[in-house]
Amino acid sequence: MRQAALKHAAVILLCCGIFSSVDAQNDGKINVVTTAVPFLRISPDARSGGMGDIGLATSPDANAVFWNLGKVAFNESKSGLVATYTPWLKDLVNDVYLASLAGYYKFDDNQAFSASLRYFSLGNIQFTDYTGQIQGSGRPREFGIDLGYSRKLSEKAGLGVAIKYINSNLAGGFVQGGTTYKTGSSVAGDIAFYYDNRNQAGDGWAFGASMTNLGSKINYTTNASQKDFIPANLGLGTSYTKNFNEQNKIQFGVDINKLLVPTPPEDASGLDDYRSKSVVGSWFSSFGDAPGGFKEELKEFQVSLGAEYWYNNQFALRAGYFYEDKTKGNRRYFTTGVGVKYNIFGLNFSYLVPTGSGVNRNPLSNTLRFSVVFDLDGGDNSGSTGDNN
């Protein structure tokens, strides 16, 4: 993605606020950890989107497929579905969006099968050469398909695994300077753990851990040295739930995430070593390869805080905050959301409170995204402890 055609697509991703921050130059040196297919790290559901993008240890529902497969077997419903639509860069364009679909089915009380799809459309773009001359047009798009299996290890602990196929067509078939660009693809896996220590009344702590997108690099050309890492990630989370009575309950949570991807070198002389790092080796070395040492490594952790209040298991209010260091992307924003549930049907809405301006403005600012949730057991969980919201 270093020549004109793929640069154009990369610029779109940078403008989306995935990686870039100009203001950080004033107070520190920018050294953002970048990957291919960053859409895999975009919050895929409106419930978590309203809580600062937390989801590793929140109460289980159909969205657990995206966040922590270890939670899926803890759903009280036998099966569930969720679909989400997220406009992207709504203030600038109207044809860029992320759509997701997920579902699960429990074979029995201890095990479940799940599947999900994420589709990211970048709309219509024009390819240009280095002089700005138009060389054609295209419709860049990416998608990921997951198949998962979850099982309870005990009444409190659960484990989940998944395999996924990733397809990234940013400029497939485009030819520039003798180089033919192709569709990139990768195969990866997820593994997740969930521990629910809530009591019979539904009060107490829950914990989650997940390693996602553990897979091969992606290549967009025939040049094997230009493979890009995918966003392998380690996430740790916890939540606390308090039921005041049968009608009122509240949940607080925090997630901490870190990409298991090498930190880019400070100068071009180290690019060859960076590109040649093995996938598995990079998962471990990513905790100690930052040029700035341990201090810089700490800046690569992202923190999400969120809360959710439910009334009568039918109406929810949500709020949250997401933090990323200004030298590692500078994404910082507040979120809010609401949810309604009636019988088998639920709706979740989230809104990202606008912050920043220019390139620091989040692509979801002023955007209302929504999820449709189906509890296929018929909504018989009015007395639940927070599951299937």
mmCIF file of C-alpha atoms in Angstrom:
data_model
loop_
_atom_site.group_PDB
_atom_site.id
_atom_site.type_symbol
_atom_site.label_atom_id
_atom_site.label_comp_id
_atom_site.label_asym_id
_atom_site.label_seq_id
_atom_site.Cartn_x
_atom_site.Cartn_y
_atom_site.Cartn_z
ATOM 1 C CA MET A 1 0.000 0.000 0.000
ATOM 2 C CA ARG A 2 2.825 2.356 -0.779
ATOM 3 C CA GLN A 3 2.045 3.384 -4.329
ATOM 4 C CA ALA A 4 -0.661 5.635 -5.670
ATOM 5 C CA ALA A 5 -3.659 3.338 -5.867
ATOM 6 C CA LEU A 6 -3.379 1.855 -2.406
ATOM 7 C CA LYS A 7 -2.245 5.145 -0.961
ATOM 8 C CA HIS A 8 -5.636 6.529 -1.937
ATOM 9 C CA ALA A 9 -7.402 3.799 -0.012
ATOM 10 C CA ALA A 10 -5.007 4.166 2.916
ATOM 11 C CA VAL A 11 -5.787 7.882 3.075
ATOM 12 C CA ILE A 12 -9.455 7.020 3.490
ATOM 13 C CA LEU A 13 -8.624 4.829 6.464
ATOM 14 C CA LEU A 14 -6.415 7.487 7.978
ATOM 15 C CA CYS A 15 -9.141 10.077 7.582
ATOM 16 C CA CYS A 16 -11.472 7.684 9.373
ATOM 17 C CA GLY A 17 -9.528 8.423 12.538
ATOM 18 C CA ILE A 18 -8.186 4.879 12.879
ATOM 19 C CA PHE A 19 -4.567 5.902 13.105
ATOM 20 C CA SER A 20 -3.830 9.593 12.714
ATOM 21 C CA SER A 21 -3.460 12.649 14.917
ATOM 22 C CA VAL A 22 -1.829 15.938 13.976
ATOM 23 C CA ASP A 23 -2.129 17.758 17.284
ATOM 24 C CA ALA A 24 0.033 15.133 18.964
ATOM 25 C CA GLN A 25 3.034 16.623 17.181
ATOM 26 C CA ASN A 26 2.872 19.539 19.570
ATOM 27 C CA ASP A 27 3.502 17.476 22.709
ATOM 28 C CA GLY A 28 5.106 14.202 21.663
ATOM 29 C CA LYS A 29 6.451 12.166 18.807
ATOM 30 C CA ILE A 30 3.814 10.238 16.921
ATOM 31 C CA ASN A 31 4.544 6.539 16.488
ATOM 32 C CA VAL A 32 1.215 4.883 15.788
ATOM 33 C CA VAL A 33 0.955 1.109 15.586
ATOM 34 C CA THR A 34 -0.690 0.501 12.209
ATOM 35 C CA THR A 35 -2.186 -2.598 10.620
ATOM 36 C CA ALA A 36 -4.140 -3.701 7.603
ATOM 37 C CA VAL A 37 -7.915 -4.342 7.900
ATOM 38 C CA PRO A 38 -8.423 -1.975 10.877
ATOM 39 C CA PHE A 39 -12.202 -2.369 10.481
ATOM 40 C CA LEU A 40 -11.837 -5.502 12.627
ATOM 41 C CA ARG A 41 -11.198 -3.217 15.608
ATOM 42 C CA ILE A 42 -14.229 -0.967 15.077
ATOM 43 C CA SER A 43 -16.940 -1.516 17.681
ATOM 44 C CA PRO A 44 -19.468 -3.705 15.821
ATOM 45 C CA ASP A 45 -22.582 -3.148 17.944
ATOM 46 C CA ALA A 46 -24.572 -0.213 19.269
ATOM 47 C CA ARG A 47 -24.909 -1.556 22.820
ATOM 48 C CA SER A 48 -21.152 -1.512 23.429
ATOM 49 C CA GLY A 49 -20.867 1.606 21.282
ATOM 50 C CA GLY A 50 -22.968 3.443 23.856
ATOM 51 C CA MET A 51 -20.689 2.301 26.679
ATOM 52 C CA GLY A 52 -17.338 3.556 25.430
ATOM 53 C CA ASP A 53 -16.735 0.374 23.388
ATOM 54 C CA ILE A 54 -16.597 -2.086 26.283
ATOM 55 C CA GLY A 55 -17.785 -5.662 25.825
ATOM 56 C CA LEU A 56 -15.318 -8.190 27.233
ATOM 57 C CA ALA A 57 -17.067 -8.737 30.569
ATOM 58 C CA THR A 58 -20.497 -7.166 30.142
ATOM 59 C CA SER A 59 -23.575 -9.350 30.625
ATOM 60 C CA PRO A 60 -23.962 -11.867 27.762
ATOM 61 C CA ASP A 61 -26.179 -11.253 24.754
ATOM 62 C CA ALA A 62 -25.951 -11.947 21.019
ATOM 63 C CA ASN A 63 -23.154 -9.360 20.728
ATOM 64 C CA ALA A 64 -20.904 -11.617 22.828
ATOM 65 C CA VAL A 65 -19.945 -13.254 19.529
ATOM 66 C CA PHE A 66 -17.980 -10.100 18.649
ATOM 67 C CA TRP A 67 -16.408 -9.396 22.026
ATOM 68 C CA ASN A 68 -15.850 -12.540 24.055
ATOM 69 C CA LEU A 69 -16.795 -15.995 22.814
ATOM 70 C CA GLY A 70 -16.405 -17.315 26.350
ATOM 71 C CA LYS A 71 -19.674 -15.509 27.223
ATOM 72 C CA VAL A 72 -21.815 -17.084 24.524
ATOM 73 C CA ALA A 73 -22.643 -20.287 26.422
ATOM 74 C CA PHE A 74 -23.819 -18.154 29.372
ATOM 75 C CA ASN A 75 -26.694 -16.642 27.398
ATOM 76 C CA GLU A 76 -30.014 -17.616 28.973
ATOM 77 C CA SER A 77 -31.750 -17.736 25.596
ATOM 78 C CA LYS A 78 -31.268 -20.802 23.457
ATOM 79 C CA SER A 79 -30.490 -18.662 20.398
ATOM 80 C CA GLY A 80 -30.211 -15.043 19.332
ATOM 81 C CA LEU A 81 -29.437 -12.741 16.418
ATOM 82 C CA VAL A 82 -28.126 -9.179 16.151
ATOM 83 C CA ALA A 83 -27.649 -6.882 13.158
ATOM 84 C CA THR A 84 -25.946 -3.473 13.253
ATOM 85 C CA TYR A 85 -25.556 -0.641 10.759
ATOM 86 C CA THR A 86 -22.898 2.032 11.319
ATOM 87 C CA PRO A 87 -22.519 5.005 8.944
ATOM 88 C CA TRP A 88 -18.884 6.061 8.597
ATOM 89 C CA LEU A 89 -17.645 9.598 7.891
ATOM 90 C CA LYS A 90 -21.280 10.686 7.734
ATOM 91 C CA ASP A 91 -20.320 14.385 7.757
ATOM 92 C CA LEU A 92 -18.305 13.920 4.537
ATOM 93 C CA VAL A 93 -19.783 11.064 2.496
ATOM 94 C CA ASN A 94 -22.920 8.939 2.433
ATOM 95 C CA ASP A 95 -21.652 5.663 0.974
ATOM 96 C CA VAL A 96 -19.119 4.491 3.592
ATOM 97 C CA TYR A 97 -20.477 2.173 6.270
ATOM 98 C CA LEU A 98 -19.852 -0.841 8.481
ATOM 99 C CA ALA A 99 -22.534 -3.523 8.690
ATOM 100 C CA SER A 100 -22.418 -6.551 10.958
ATOM 101 C CA LEU A 101 -24.510 -9.638 11.618
ATOM 102 C CA ALA A 102 -24.063 -12.235 14.372
ATOM 103 C CA GLY A 103 -25.936 -15.120 15.899
ATOM 104 C CA TYR A 104 -25.577 -18.101 18.191
ATOM 105 C CA TYR A 105 -27.323 -21.381 18.959
ATOM 106 C CA LYS A 106 -26.959 -23.369 22.185
ATOM 107 C CA PHE A 107 -26.898 -27.139 21.734
ATOM 108 C CA ASP A 108 -27.463 -27.553 25.451
ATOM 109 C CA ASP A 109 -26.863 -25.565 28.611
ATOM 110 C CA ASN A 110 -23.074 -25.929 28.327
ATOM 111 C CA GLN A 111 -22.110 -25.365 24.696
ATOM 112 C CA ALA A 112 -22.969 -23.131 21.773
ATOM 113 C CA PHE A 113 -22.137 -22.519 18.137
ATOM 114 C CA SER A 114 -21.841 -18.978 16.762
ATOM 115 C CA ALA A 115 -21.181 -17.126 13.532
ATOM 116 C CA SER A 116 -20.671 -13.507 12.517
ATOM 117 C CA LEU A 117 -20.080 -11.295 9.514
ATOM 118 C CA ARG A 118 -18.550 -7.816 9.338
ATOM 119 C CA TYR A 119 -18.697 -5.901 6.058
ATOM 120 C CA PHE A 120 -16.928 -2.558 5.562
ATOM 121 C CA SER A 121 -17.723 -0.602 2.399
ATOM 122 C CA LEU A 122 -15.500 2.358 1.527
ATOM 123 C CA GLY A 123 -17.851 3.616 -1.167
ATOM 124 C CA ASN A 124 -16.720 4.805 -4.587
ATOM 125 C CA ILE A 125 -13.206 6.205 -5.034
ATOM 126 C CA GLN A 126 -11.053 7.349 -7.937
ATOM 127 C CA PHE A 127 -7.529 6.001 -8.358
ATOM 128 C CA THR A 128 -4.834 8.469 -9.347
ATOM 129 C CA ASP A 129 -1.133 8.385 -10.169
ATOM 130 C CA TYR A 130 1.579 10.439 -8.475
ATOM 131 C CA THR A 131 0.701 13.488 -10.561
ATOM 132 C CA GLY A 132 -2.967 13.347 -9.647
ATOM 133 C CA GLN A 133 -4.152 12.042 -13.011
ATOM 134 C CA ILE A 134 -7.249 9.857 -12.739
ATOM 135 C CA GLN A 135 -6.467 6.232 -13.520
ATOM 136 C CA GLY A 136 -9.888 4.709 -12.960
ATOM 137 C CA SER A 137 -12.366 4.090 -10.188
ATOM 138 C CA GLY A 138 -13.270 1.325 -7.785
ATOM 139 C CA ARG A 139 -15.364 0.256 -4.805
ATOM 140 C CA PRO A 140 -12.982 -0.798 -1.998
ATOM 141 C CA ARG A 141 -14.557 -3.205 0.477
ATOM 142 C CA GLU A 142 -13.514 -5.571 3.218
ATOM 143 C CA PHE A 143 -15.234 -8.324 5.155
ATOM 144 C CA GLY A 144 -14.585 -10.898 7.840
ATOM 145 C CA ILE A 145 -16.478 -14.131 8.513
ATOM 146 C CA ASP A 146 -16.198 -15.939 11.871
ATOM 147 C CA LEU A 147 -17.308 -19.387 13.042
ATOM 148 C CA GLY A 148 -17.066 -20.038 16.773
ATOM 149 C CA TYR A 149 -17.590 -22.652 19.456
ATOM 150 C CA SER A 150 -18.158 -21.861 23.140
ATOM 151 C CA ARG A 151 -18.319 -24.116 26.170
ATOM 152 C CA LYS A 152 -18.823 -23.732 29.897
ATOM 153 C CA LEU A 153 -15.898 -25.099 31.863
ATOM 154 C CA SER A 154 -17.892 -24.798 35.081
ATOM 155 C CA GLU A 155 -20.905 -22.927 36.418
ATOM 156 C CA LYS A 156 -18.828 -19.755 36.433
ATOM 157 C CA ALA A 157 -16.155 -20.130 33.726
ATOM 158 C CA GLY A 158 -16.414 -20.360 29.969
ATOM 159 C CA LEU A 159 -14.051 -20.677 27.000
ATOM 160 C CA GLY A 160 -14.611 -19.862 23.344
ATOM 161 C CA VAL A 161 -12.635 -20.278 20.129
ATOM 162 C CA ALA A 162 -13.246 -19.115 16.571
ATOM 163 C CA ILE A 163 -11.732 -19.254 13.135
ATOM 164 C CA LYS A 164 -12.173 -16.390 10.695
ATOM 165 C CA TYR A 165 -11.601 -15.563 7.070
ATOM 166 C CA ILE A 166 -10.627 -11.978 6.195
ATOM 167 C CA ASN A 167 -10.917 -10.463 2.718
ATOM 168 C CA SER A 168 -9.664 -6.977 1.841
ATOM 169 C CA ASN A 169 -10.225 -5.660 -1.678
ATOM 170 C CA LEU A 170 -8.863 -2.109 -1.672
ATOM 171 C CA ALA A 171 -7.618 -1.887 -5.250
ATOM 172 C CA GLY A 172 -7.846 -5.379 -6.687
ATOM 173 C CA GLY A 173 -6.876 -5.515 -10.378
ATOM 174 C CA PHE A 174 -5.482 -1.964 -10.489
ATOM 175 C CA VAL A 175 -2.111 -1.633 -12.246
ATOM 176 C CA GLN A 176 0.335 1.134 -11.418
ATOM 177 C CA GLY A 177 4.011 1.379 -12.366
ATOM 178 C CA GLY A 178 4.190 -2.231 -13.420
ATOM 179 C CA THR A 179 2.660 -3.427 -10.160
ATOM 180 C CA THR A 180 -0.671 -5.207 -10.171
ATOM 181 C CA TYR A 181 -2.591 -4.874 -6.943
ATOM 182 C CA LYS A 182 -4.693 -7.781 -5.746
ATOM 183 C CA THR A 183 -7.243 -8.614 -3.109
ATOM 184 C CA GLY A 184 -5.615 -9.453 0.213
ATOM 185 C CA SER A 185 -6.808 -12.302 2.387
ATOM 186 C CA SER A 186 -5.925 -13.887 5.701
ATOM 187 C CA VAL A 187 -7.034 -16.666 8.026
ATOM 188 C CA ALA A 188 -7.020 -15.999 11.765
ATOM 189 C CA GLY A 189 -8.317 -17.302 15.055
ATOM 190 C CA ASP A 190 -9.759 -16.004 18.333
ATOM 191 C CA ILE A 191 -9.648 -17.426 21.839
ATOM 192 C CA ALA A 192 -11.522 -15.979 24.798
ATOM 193 C CA PHE A 193 -12.222 -16.656 28.471
ATOM 194 C CA TYR A 194 -15.093 -15.495 30.689
ATOM 195 C CA TYR A 195 -15.585 -15.790 34.442
ATOM 196 C CA ASP A 196 -18.924 -14.825 35.982
ATOM 197 C CA ASN A 197 -18.656 -14.405 39.743
ATOM 198 C CA ARG A 198 -22.075 -12.824 40.237
ATOM 199 C CA ASN A 199 -24.279 -14.297 42.952
ATOM 200 C CA GLN A 200 -27.784 -15.695 42.518
ATOM 201 C CA ALA A 201 -29.238 -12.206 42.841
ATOM 202 C CA GLY A 202 -27.093 -11.093 39.910
ATOM 203 C CA ASP A 203 -24.771 -8.892 41.973
ATOM 204 C CA GLY A 204 -20.998 -9.038 41.692
ATOM 205 C CA TRP A 205 -18.043 -9.080 39.346
ATOM 206 C CA ALA A 206 -17.430 -10.672 35.984
ATOM 207 C CA PHE A 207 -14.111 -10.913 34.140
ATOM 208 C CA GLY A 208 -13.141 -11.421 30.517
ATOM 209 C CA ALA A 209 -10.005 -11.940 28.435
ATOM 210 C CA SER A 210 -9.718 -12.297 24.700
ATOM 211 C CA MET A 211 -7.021 -12.684 22.056
ATOM 212 C CA THR A 212 -8.407 -11.910 18.613
ATOM 213 C CA ASN A 213 -7.255 -11.782 14.997
ATOM 214 C CA LEU A 214 -4.336 -14.141 15.573
ATOM 215 C CA GLY A 215 -3.443 -14.890 11.988
ATOM 216 C CA SER A 216 -1.302 -14.464 8.912
ATOM 217 C CA LYS A 217 -0.214 -11.195 7.345
ATOM 218 C CA ILE A 218 -2.008 -9.727 4.331
ATOM 219 C CA ASN A 219 -0.339 -9.063 1.001
ATOM 220 C CA TYR A 220 -1.798 -6.708 -1.630
ATOM 221 C CA THR A 221 0.886 -7.289 -4.300
ATOM 222 C CA THR A 222 3.091 -10.123 -5.549
ATOM 223 C CA ASN A 223 5.970 -8.613 -3.561
ATOM 224 C CA ALA A 224 6.315 -10.896 -0.534
ATOM 225 C CA SER A 225 8.262 -8.261 1.420
ATOM 226 C CA GLN A 226 5.261 -5.921 1.528
ATOM 227 C CA LYS A 227 2.975 -8.008 3.701
ATOM 228 C CA ASP A 228 1.067 -6.138 6.385
ATOM 229 C CA PHE A 229 0.147 -7.270 9.902
ATOM 230 C CA ILE A 230 -3.515 -7.723 10.780
ATOM 231 C CA PRO A 231 -4.793 -6.241 14.099
ATOM 232 C CA ALA A 232 -4.028 -9.075 16.531
ATOM 233 C CA ASN A 233 -5.246 -7.834 19.897
ATOM 234 C CA LEU A 234 -5.183 -8.664 23.591
ATOM 235 C CA GLY A 235 -8.150 -7.490 25.633
ATOM 236 C CA LEU A 236 -8.806 -7.654 29.375
ATOM 237 C CA GLY A 237 -12.035 -6.518 30.968
ATOM 238 C CA THR A 238 -14.147 -6.543 34.089
ATOM 239 C CA SER A 239 -17.636 -5.439 35.057
ATOM 240 C CA TYR A 240 -19.656 -5.042 38.238
ATOM 241 C CA THR A 241 -23.433 -5.475 38.371
ATOM 242 C CA LYS A 242 -25.765 -4.265 41.118
ATOM 243 C CA ASN A 243 -29.468 -5.184 41.216
ATOM 244 C CA PHE A 244 -31.290 -2.698 43.450
ATOM 245 C CA ASN A 245 -34.614 -4.506 43.067
ATOM 246 C CA GLU A 246 -36.583 -6.383 40.420
ATOM 247 C CA GLN A 247 -36.965 -3.256 38.306
ATOM 248 C CA ASN A 248 -33.630 -1.449 38.636
ATOM 249 C CA LYS A 249 -30.076 -2.603 37.996
ATOM 250 C CA ILE A 250 -26.823 -0.990 36.918
ATOM 251 C CA GLN A 251 -23.569 -2.280 35.483
ATOM 252 C CA PHE A 252 -20.134 -0.647 35.314
ATOM 253 C CA GLY A 253 -17.227 -1.935 33.256
ATOM 254 C CA VAL A 254 -13.707 -1.269 32.022
ATOM 255 C CA ASP A 255 -11.806 -2.793 29.102
ATOM 256 C CA ILE A 256 -8.088 -2.502 28.363
ATOM 257 C CA ASN A 257 -6.797 -3.384 24.893
ATOM 258 C CA LYS A 258 -3.392 -3.616 23.270
ATOM 259 C CA LEU A 259 -2.492 -4.511 19.704
ATOM 260 C CA LEU A 260 -0.153 -7.505 19.473
ATOM 261 C CA VAL A 261 1.630 -5.869 16.557
ATOM 262 C CA PRO A 262 5.222 -4.548 16.335
ATOM 263 C CA THR A 263 5.756 -0.867 16.986
ATOM 264 C CA PRO A 264 7.058 0.829 13.811
ATOM 265 C CA PRO A 265 10.750 1.842 13.841
ATOM 266 C CA GLU A 266 11.651 5.500 14.271
ATOM 267 C CA ASP A 267 13.430 5.699 10.906
ATOM 268 C CA ALA A 268 13.332 3.946 7.538
ATOM 269 C CA SER A 269 16.523 1.990 8.225
ATOM 270 C CA GLY A 270 14.588 -0.376 10.450
ATOM 271 C CA LEU A 271 11.709 -1.075 8.057
ATOM 272 C CA ASP A 272 13.216 -4.285 6.666
ATOM 273 C CA ASP A 273 13.524 -5.782 10.143
ATOM 274 C CA TYR A 274 10.017 -4.613 10.978
ATOM 275 C CA ARG A 275 8.488 -6.246 7.909
ATOM 276 C CA SER A 276 10.414 -9.479 8.387
ATOM 277 C CA LYS A 277 9.149 -10.126 11.920
ATOM 278 C CA SER A 278 7.211 -13.350 12.240
ATOM 279 C CA VAL A 279 3.546 -13.251 13.160
ATOM 280 C CA VAL A 280 3.819 -15.401 16.286
ATOM 281 C CA GLY A 281 7.031 -13.733 17.416
ATOM 282 C CA SER A 282 5.458 -10.297 17.043
ATOM 283 C CA TRP A 283 2.674 -11.197 19.512
ATOM 284 C CA PHE A 284 5.278 -11.528 22.264
ATOM 285 C CA SER A 285 7.769 -8.893 21.115
ATOM 286 C CA SER A 286 4.996 -6.269 20.897
ATOM 287 C CA PHE A 287 5.261 -5.863 24.674
ATOM 288 C CA GLY A 288 8.877 -4.705 24.515
ATOM 289 C CA ASP A 289 9.766 -3.367 21.070
ATOM 290 C CA ALA A 290 8.721 0.300 21.353
ATOM 291 C CA PRO A 291 11.665 2.636 20.613
ATOM 292 C CA GLY A 292 10.780 4.685 23.689
ATOM 293 C CA GLY A 293 10.978 1.675 25.997
ATOM 294 C CA PHE A 294 8.500 0.762 28.715
ATOM 295 C CA LYS A 295 7.107 4.288 28.916
ATOM 296 C CA GLU A 296 6.081 4.144 25.269
ATOM 297 C CA GLU A 297 4.710 0.610 25.643
ATOM 298 C CA LEU A 298 2.278 1.847 28.297
ATOM 299 C CA LYS A 299 0.988 4.446 25.843
ATOM 300 C CA GLU A 300 -0.088 1.669 23.473
ATOM 301 C CA PHE A 301 -2.834 0.495 25.828
ATOM 302 C CA GLN A 302 -6.351 1.741 25.070
ATOM 303 C CA VAL A 303 -8.847 2.141 27.912
ATOM 304 C CA SER A 304 -12.637 2.051 27.717
ATOM 305 C CA LEU A 305 -15.029 2.871 30.569
ATOM 306 C CA GLY A 306 -18.770 2.317 30.446
ATOM 307 C CA ALA A 307 -22.000 2.032 32.423
ATOM 308 C CA GLU A 308 -25.462 0.673 31.719
ATOM 309 C CA TYR A 309 -28.713 1.137 33.647
ATOM 310 C CA TRP A 310 -31.754 -1.077 33.029
ATOM 311 C CA TYR A 311 -35.311 -0.452 34.163
ATOM 312 C CA ASN A 312 -37.553 -3.518 34.325
ATOM 313 C CA ASN A 313 -35.262 -5.238 31.799
ATOM 314 C CA GLN A 314 -37.017 -3.215 29.090
ATOM 315 C CA PHE A 315 -35.393 0.211 28.931
ATOM 316 C CA ALA A 316 -31.658 0.987 29.150
ATOM 317 C CA LEU A 317 -29.509 4.099 29.443
ATOM 318 C CA ARG A 318 -25.782 3.916 28.631
ATOM 319 C CA ALA A 319 -22.700 6.122 28.773
ATOM 320 C CA GLY A 320 -18.969 5.660 28.338
ATOM 321 C CA TYR A 321 -15.554 7.067 27.551
ATOM 322 C CA PHE A 322 -12.736 5.850 25.290
ATOM 323 C CA TYR A 323 -9.095 6.897 25.760
ATOM 324 C CA GLU A 324 -6.065 6.497 23.509
ATOM 325 C CA ASP A 325 -2.737 8.280 23.970
ATOM 326 C CA LYS A 326 -2.220 11.248 21.659
ATOM 327 C CA THR A 327 0.999 9.768 20.252
ATOM 328 C CA LYS A 328 -0.747 6.481 19.409
ATOM 329 C CA GLY A 329 -3.814 7.736 17.557
ATOM 330 C CA ASN A 330 -5.391 10.287 19.926
ATOM 331 C CA ARG A 331 -8.898 8.838 19.834
ATOM 332 C CA ARG A 332 -10.722 10.221 22.867
ATOM 333 C CA TYR A 333 -14.462 10.488 23.016
ATOM 334 C CA PHE A 334 -17.578 10.183 25.152
ATOM 335 C CA THR A 335 -20.457 7.968 24.123
ATOM 336 C CA THR A 336 -24.087 7.661 25.070
ATOM 337 C CA GLY A 337 -26.839 5.251 24.152
ATOM 338 C CA VAL A 338 -30.267 3.831 24.838
ATOM 339 C CA GLY A 339 -31.840 0.416 24.502
ATOM 340 C CA VAL A 340 -35.392 -0.904 24.447
ATOM 341 C CA LYS A 341 -36.541 -4.510 24.662
ATOM 342 C CA TYR A 342 -39.983 -5.976 24.176
ATOM 343 C CA ASN A 343 -40.661 -9.700 24.021
ATOM 344 C CA ILE A 344 -38.328 -11.172 21.357
ATOM 345 C CA PHE A 345 -37.346 -7.807 19.872
ATOM 346 C CA GLY A 346 -34.780 -5.229 20.982
ATOM 347 C CA LEU A 347 -33.293 -2.013 19.627
ATOM 348 C CA ASN A 348 -30.029 -0.380 20.690
ATOM 349 C CA PHE A 349 -28.902 3.099 19.677
ATOM 350 C CA SER A 350 -25.577 4.816 20.341
ATOM 351 C CA TYR A 351 -24.204 8.295 19.722
ATOM 352 C CA LEU A 352 -20.609 9.469 19.859
ATOM 353 C CA VAL A 353 -20.390 12.921 21.438
ATOM 354 C CA PRO A 354 -18.455 15.130 18.979
ATOM 355 C CA THR A 355 -14.961 16.042 20.138
ATOM 356 C CA GLY A 356 -12.001 17.603 18.360
ATOM 357 C CA SER A 357 -11.941 19.138 14.917
ATOM 358 C CA GLY A 358 -10.355 18.521 11.560
ATOM 359 C CA VAL A 359 -8.386 15.253 11.331
ATOM 360 C CA ASN A 360 -8.875 14.699 15.056
ATOM 361 C CA ARG A 361 -12.632 14.561 14.676
ATOM 362 C CA ASN A 362 -13.912 11.017 15.091
ATOM 363 C CA PRO A 363 -15.590 9.533 11.994
ATOM 364 C CA LEU A 364 -18.618 8.623 14.111
ATOM 365 C CA SER A 365 -19.193 12.173 15.361
ATOM 366 C CA ASN A 366 -22.813 13.246 14.904
ATOM 367 C CA THR A 367 -23.706 9.715 13.854
ATOM 368 C CA LEU A 368 -26.535 7.632 15.298
ATOM 369 C CA ARG A 369 -25.862 3.929 14.852
ATOM 370 C CA PHE A 370 -28.293 1.181 15.720
ATOM 371 C CA SER A 371 -28.575 -2.553 16.348
ATOM 372 C CA VAL A 372 -31.570 -4.840 16.043
ATOM 373 C CA VAL A 373 -31.551 -7.775 18.468
ATOM 374 C CA PHE A 374 -33.748 -10.871 18.400
ATOM 375 C CA ASP A 375 -34.087 -13.054 21.495
ATOM 376 C CA LEU A 376 -35.447 -16.200 19.891
ATOM 377 C CA ASP A 377 -36.654 -17.682 23.188
ATOM 378 C CA GLY A 378 -39.529 -15.248 23.208
ATOM 379 C CA GLY A 379 -38.270 -12.820 25.851
ATOM 380 C CA ASP A 380 -38.924 -14.970 28.909
ATOM 381 C CA ASN A 381 -36.050 -13.425 30.865
ATOM 382 C CA SER A 382 -37.771 -10.602 32.696
ATOM 383 C CA GLY A 383 -36.191 -11.841 35.868
ATOM 384 C CA SER A 384 -32.715 -12.312 34.449
ATOM 385 C CA THR A 385 -29.593 -10.855 35.966
ATOM 386 C CA GLY A 386 -28.750 -8.798 32.927
ATOM 387 C CA ASP A 387 -28.300 -11.416 30.233
ATOM 388 C CA ASN A 388 -29.678 -11.004 26.730
ATOM 389 C CA ASN A 389 -30.107 -7.244 26.928
#
